[in-house]
XYZ file of N, CA and C in Angstrom:
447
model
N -128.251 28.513 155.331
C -127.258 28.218 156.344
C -127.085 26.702 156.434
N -125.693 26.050 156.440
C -125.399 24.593 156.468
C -125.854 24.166 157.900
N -126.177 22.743 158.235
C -126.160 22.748 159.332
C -125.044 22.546 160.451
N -123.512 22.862 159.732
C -122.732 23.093 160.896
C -122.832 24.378 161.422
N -123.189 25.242 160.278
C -123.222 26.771 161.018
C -124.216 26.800 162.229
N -125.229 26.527 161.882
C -126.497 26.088 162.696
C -126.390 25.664 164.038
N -125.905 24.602 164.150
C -125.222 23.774 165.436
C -124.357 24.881 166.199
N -123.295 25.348 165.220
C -122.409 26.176 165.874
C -123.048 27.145 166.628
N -123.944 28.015 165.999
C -124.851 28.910 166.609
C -125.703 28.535 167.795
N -126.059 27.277 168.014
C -127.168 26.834 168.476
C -126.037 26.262 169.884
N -125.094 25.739 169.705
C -123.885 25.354 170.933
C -123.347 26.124 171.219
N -122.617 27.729 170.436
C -121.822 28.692 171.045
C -120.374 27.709 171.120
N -120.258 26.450 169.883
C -118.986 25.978 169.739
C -118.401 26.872 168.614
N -117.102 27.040 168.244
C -116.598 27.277 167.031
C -116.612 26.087 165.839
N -116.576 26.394 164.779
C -116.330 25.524 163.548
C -114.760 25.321 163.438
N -114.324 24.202 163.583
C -112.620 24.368 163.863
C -112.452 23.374 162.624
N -110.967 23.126 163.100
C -110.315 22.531 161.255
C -110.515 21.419 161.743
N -110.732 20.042 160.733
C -110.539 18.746 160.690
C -109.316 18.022 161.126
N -109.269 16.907 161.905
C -108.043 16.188 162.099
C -108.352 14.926 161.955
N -108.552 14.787 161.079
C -107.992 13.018 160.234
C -106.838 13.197 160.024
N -106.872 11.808 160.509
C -105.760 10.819 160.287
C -105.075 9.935 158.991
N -104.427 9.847 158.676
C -103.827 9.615 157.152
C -102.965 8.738 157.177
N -103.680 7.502 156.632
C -102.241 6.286 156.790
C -101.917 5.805 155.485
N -100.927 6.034 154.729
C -100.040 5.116 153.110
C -101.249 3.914 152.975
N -101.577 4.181 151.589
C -102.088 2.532 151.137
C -101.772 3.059 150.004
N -101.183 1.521 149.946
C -100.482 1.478 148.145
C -101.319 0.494 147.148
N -100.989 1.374 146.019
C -101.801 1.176 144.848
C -101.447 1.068 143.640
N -101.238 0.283 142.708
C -100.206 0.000 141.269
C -100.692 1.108 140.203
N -101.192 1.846 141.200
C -101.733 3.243 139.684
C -100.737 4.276 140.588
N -101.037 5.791 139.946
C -100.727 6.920 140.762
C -101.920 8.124 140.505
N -102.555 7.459 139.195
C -103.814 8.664 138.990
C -105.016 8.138 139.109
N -105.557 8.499 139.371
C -106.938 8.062 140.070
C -108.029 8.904 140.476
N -109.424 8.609 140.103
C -110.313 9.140 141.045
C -111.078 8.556 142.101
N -111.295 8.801 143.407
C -112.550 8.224 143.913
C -113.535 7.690 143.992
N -114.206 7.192 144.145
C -115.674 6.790 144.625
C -116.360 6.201 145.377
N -117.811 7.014 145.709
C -118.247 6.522 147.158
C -119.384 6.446 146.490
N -120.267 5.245 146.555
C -121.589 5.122 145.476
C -122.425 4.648 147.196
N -122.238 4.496 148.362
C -123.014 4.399 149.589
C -123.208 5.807 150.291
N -123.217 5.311 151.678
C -123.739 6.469 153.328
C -124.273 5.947 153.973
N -124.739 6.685 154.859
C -125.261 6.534 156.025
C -126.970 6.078 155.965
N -127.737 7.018 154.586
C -128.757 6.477 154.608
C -128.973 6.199 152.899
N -129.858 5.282 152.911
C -130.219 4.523 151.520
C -130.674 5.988 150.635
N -131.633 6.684 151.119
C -132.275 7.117 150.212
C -131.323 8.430 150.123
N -130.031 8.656 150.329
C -128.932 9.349 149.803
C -127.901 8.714 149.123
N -128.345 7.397 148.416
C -127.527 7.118 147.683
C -127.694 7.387 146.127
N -126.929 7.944 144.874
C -127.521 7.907 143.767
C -127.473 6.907 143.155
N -128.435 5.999 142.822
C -128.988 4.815 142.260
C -127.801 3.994 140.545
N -127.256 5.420 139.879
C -126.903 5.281 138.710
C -125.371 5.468 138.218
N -124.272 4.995 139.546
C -122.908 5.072 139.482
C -122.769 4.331 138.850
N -123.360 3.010 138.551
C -122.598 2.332 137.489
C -122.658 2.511 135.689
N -123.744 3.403 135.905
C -123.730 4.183 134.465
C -123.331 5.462 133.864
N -122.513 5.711 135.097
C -121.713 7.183 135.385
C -120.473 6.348 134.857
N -119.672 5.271 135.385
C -118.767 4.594 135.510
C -118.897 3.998 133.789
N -119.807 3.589 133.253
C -119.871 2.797 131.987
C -119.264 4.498 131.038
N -119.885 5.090 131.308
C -119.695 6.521 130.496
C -118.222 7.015 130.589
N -117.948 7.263 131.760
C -116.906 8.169 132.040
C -115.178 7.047 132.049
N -115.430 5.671 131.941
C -114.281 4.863 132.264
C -113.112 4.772 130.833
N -114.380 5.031 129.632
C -113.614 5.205 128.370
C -112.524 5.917 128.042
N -113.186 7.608 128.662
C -112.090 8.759 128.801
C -111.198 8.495 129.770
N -111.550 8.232 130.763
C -110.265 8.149 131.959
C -109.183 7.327 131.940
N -109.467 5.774 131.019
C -109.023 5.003 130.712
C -107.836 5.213 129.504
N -108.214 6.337 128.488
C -107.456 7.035 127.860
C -106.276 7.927 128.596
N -106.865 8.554 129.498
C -106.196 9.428 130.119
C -104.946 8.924 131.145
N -105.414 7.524 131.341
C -104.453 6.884 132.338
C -104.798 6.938 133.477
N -105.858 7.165 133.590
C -106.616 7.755 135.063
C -107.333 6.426 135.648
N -108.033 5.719 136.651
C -108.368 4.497 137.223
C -109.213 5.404 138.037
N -110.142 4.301 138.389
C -111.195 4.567 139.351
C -111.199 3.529 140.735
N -111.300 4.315 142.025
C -111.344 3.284 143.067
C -112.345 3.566 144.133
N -113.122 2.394 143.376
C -114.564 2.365 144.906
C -113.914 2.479 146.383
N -114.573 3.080 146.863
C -114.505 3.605 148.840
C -116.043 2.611 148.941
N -115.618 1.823 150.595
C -116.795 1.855 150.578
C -116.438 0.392 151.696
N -117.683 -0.087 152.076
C -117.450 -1.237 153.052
C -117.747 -2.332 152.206
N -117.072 -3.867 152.595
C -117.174 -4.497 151.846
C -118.669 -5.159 151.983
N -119.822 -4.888 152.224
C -120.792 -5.381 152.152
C -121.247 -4.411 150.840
N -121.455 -3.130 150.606
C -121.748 -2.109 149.562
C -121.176 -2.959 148.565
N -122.366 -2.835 146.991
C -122.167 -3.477 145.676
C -121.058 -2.740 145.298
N -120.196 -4.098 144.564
C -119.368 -3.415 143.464
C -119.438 -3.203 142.578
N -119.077 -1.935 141.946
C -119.478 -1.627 140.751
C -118.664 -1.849 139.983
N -118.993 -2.762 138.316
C -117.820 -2.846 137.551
C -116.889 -1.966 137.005
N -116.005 -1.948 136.831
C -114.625 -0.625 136.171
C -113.711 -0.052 136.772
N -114.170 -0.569 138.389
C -113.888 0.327 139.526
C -112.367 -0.906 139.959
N -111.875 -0.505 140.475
C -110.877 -1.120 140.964
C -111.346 -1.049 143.028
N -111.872 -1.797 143.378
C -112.545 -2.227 144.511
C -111.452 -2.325 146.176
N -112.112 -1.332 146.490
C -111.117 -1.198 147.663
C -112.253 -1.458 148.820
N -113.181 -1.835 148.131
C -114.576 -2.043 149.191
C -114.067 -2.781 150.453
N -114.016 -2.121 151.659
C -113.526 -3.419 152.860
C -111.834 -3.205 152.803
N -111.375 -2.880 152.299
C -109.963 -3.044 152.390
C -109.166 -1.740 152.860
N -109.724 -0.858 153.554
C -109.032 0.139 153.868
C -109.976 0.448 155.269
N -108.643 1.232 156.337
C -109.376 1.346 157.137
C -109.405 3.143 156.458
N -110.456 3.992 157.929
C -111.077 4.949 157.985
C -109.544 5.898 156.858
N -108.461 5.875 157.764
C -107.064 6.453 157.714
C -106.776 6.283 156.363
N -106.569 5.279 155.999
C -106.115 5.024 154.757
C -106.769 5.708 153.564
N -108.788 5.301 153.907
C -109.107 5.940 152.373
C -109.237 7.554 152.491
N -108.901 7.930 154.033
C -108.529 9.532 153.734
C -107.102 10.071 152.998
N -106.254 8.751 153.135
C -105.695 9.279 152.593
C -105.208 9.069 150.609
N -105.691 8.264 150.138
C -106.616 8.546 148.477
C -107.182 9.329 148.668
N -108.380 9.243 149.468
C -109.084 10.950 149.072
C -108.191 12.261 148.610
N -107.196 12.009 149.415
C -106.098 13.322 149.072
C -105.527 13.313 148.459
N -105.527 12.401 147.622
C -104.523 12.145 146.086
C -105.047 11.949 145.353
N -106.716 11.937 145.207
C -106.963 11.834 143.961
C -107.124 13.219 143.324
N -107.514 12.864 142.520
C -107.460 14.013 140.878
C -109.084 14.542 141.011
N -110.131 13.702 141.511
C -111.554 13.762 141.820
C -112.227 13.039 142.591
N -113.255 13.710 143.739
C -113.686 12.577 144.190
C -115.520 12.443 143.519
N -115.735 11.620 143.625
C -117.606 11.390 143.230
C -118.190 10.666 144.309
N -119.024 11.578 144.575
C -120.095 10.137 145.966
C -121.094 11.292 146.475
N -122.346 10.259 147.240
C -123.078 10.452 147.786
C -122.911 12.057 148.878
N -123.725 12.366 149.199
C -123.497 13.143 150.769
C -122.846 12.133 151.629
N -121.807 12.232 152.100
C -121.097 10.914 153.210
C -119.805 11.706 153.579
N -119.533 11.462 154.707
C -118.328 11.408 155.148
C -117.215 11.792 154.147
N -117.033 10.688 153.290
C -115.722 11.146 152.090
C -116.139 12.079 151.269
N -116.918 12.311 150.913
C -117.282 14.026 150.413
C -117.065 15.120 151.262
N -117.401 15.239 152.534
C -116.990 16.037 153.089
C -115.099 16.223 153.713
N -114.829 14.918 153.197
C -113.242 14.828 153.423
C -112.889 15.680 152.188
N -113.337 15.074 151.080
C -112.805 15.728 149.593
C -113.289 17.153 149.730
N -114.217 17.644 150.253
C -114.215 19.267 149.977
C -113.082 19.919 151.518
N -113.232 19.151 152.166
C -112.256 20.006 153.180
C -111.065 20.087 152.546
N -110.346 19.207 151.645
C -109.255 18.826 151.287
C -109.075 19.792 149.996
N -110.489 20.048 149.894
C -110.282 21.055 148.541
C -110.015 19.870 146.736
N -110.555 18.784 147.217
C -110.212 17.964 146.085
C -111.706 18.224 145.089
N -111.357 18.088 143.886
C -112.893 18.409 142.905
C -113.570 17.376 143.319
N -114.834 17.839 143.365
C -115.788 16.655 144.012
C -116.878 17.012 143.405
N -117.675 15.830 142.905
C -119.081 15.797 142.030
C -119.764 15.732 142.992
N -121.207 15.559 143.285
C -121.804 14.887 144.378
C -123.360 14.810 144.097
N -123.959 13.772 143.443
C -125.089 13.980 143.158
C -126.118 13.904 144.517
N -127.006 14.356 144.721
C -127.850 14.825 146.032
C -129.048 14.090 145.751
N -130.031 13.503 146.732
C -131.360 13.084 146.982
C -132.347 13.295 147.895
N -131.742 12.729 149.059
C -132.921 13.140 150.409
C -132.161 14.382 151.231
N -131.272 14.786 150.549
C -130.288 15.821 151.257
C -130.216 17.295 150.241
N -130.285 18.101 150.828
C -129.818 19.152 149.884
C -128.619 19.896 149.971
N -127.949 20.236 149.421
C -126.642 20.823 149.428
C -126.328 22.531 150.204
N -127.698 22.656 150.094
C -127.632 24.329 151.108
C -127.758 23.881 151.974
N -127.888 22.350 152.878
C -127.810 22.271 154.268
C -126.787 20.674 154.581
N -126.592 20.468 153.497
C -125.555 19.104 154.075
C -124.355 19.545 153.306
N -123.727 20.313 152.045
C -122.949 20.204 151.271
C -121.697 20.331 152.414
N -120.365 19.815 152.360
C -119.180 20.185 152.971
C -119.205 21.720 152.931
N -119.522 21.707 154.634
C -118.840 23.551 154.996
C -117.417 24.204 154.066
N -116.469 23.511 154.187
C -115.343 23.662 153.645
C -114.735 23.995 152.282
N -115.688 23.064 151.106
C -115.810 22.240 150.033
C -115.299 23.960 149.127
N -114.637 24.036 148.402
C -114.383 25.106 147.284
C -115.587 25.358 146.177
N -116.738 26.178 146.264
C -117.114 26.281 145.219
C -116.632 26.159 143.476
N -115.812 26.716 144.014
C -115.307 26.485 141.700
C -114.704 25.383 141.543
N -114.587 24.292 142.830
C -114.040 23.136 142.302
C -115.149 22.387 143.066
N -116.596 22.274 142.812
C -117.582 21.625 142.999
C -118.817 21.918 142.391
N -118.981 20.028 142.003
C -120.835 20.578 140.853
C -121.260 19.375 142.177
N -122.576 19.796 142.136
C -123.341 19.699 142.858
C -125.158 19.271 141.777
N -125.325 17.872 141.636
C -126.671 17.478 141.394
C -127.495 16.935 141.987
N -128.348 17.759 141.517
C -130.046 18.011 142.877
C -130.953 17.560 142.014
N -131.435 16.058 142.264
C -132.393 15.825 141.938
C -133.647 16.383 142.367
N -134.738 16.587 141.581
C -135.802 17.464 141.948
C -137.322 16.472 141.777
């Protein structure tokens, strides 16, 4: 059981739909994926986005596809990424989240935007496990899920 079900049970609230807010930020691409390489806590971050990014930038780069870090501008930038670190408020990077093609990141907030949204979302896992933090929402057949062990 996730722990919204949990809560829900435990408050006698319902699980209701999301209402974010969605504000235009423009961008000289139109295809794109996500990324959130932070959170809330350190030891849910996966350590090795920038060697996810060295791997995967070749193909995407073929494909016409761009990559754009989420994230506050204190969080490292990672090279390949086209850096939106700090430059968007909450509104805005929900609304990339909803246009991209994929999102990748930590357990955080924008993962759980990208599975409500139903967008493919990677999400490698650490101090969190996915049978109790994964997005309630999130589409199984359009989500991999890695659990470090």
């Amino acid at each position: 059981m996730k722990l919204i079900e949990l809560y829900s049970l435990a408050t006698g609230l319902r699980i209701g739909k999301q209402h974010l807010l969605e504000t235009f930020c423009a961008l000289p691409f139109t295809r794109y994926i996500t990324l959130h390489a932070s959170s809330g806590m350190s030891s849910k971050n996966f350590p090795y986005f920038l060697e996810v990014v060295l791997l995967i930038k070749p193909y995407l780069t073929a494909a016409g596809i761009e990559i754009i870090q989420l994230g506050e501008e204190k969080d490292p930038a990672i090279p390949g990424c086209h850096s939106m670190l700090g430059k968007t408020s909450i509104h805005q990077a929900n609304y990339l989240i909803g246009r991209a093609i994929l999102h990748l990141g930590n357990d955080s907030m924008f993962g759980h935007r990208a599975g409500y949204l139903e967008i493919p979302l990677v999400q490698p896992w650490g101090s969190t496990a996915p049978q109790n933090h994964a997005s309630h929402e999130a589409d199984p057949a359009k989500t991999i899920h890695l659990v470090s062990h």
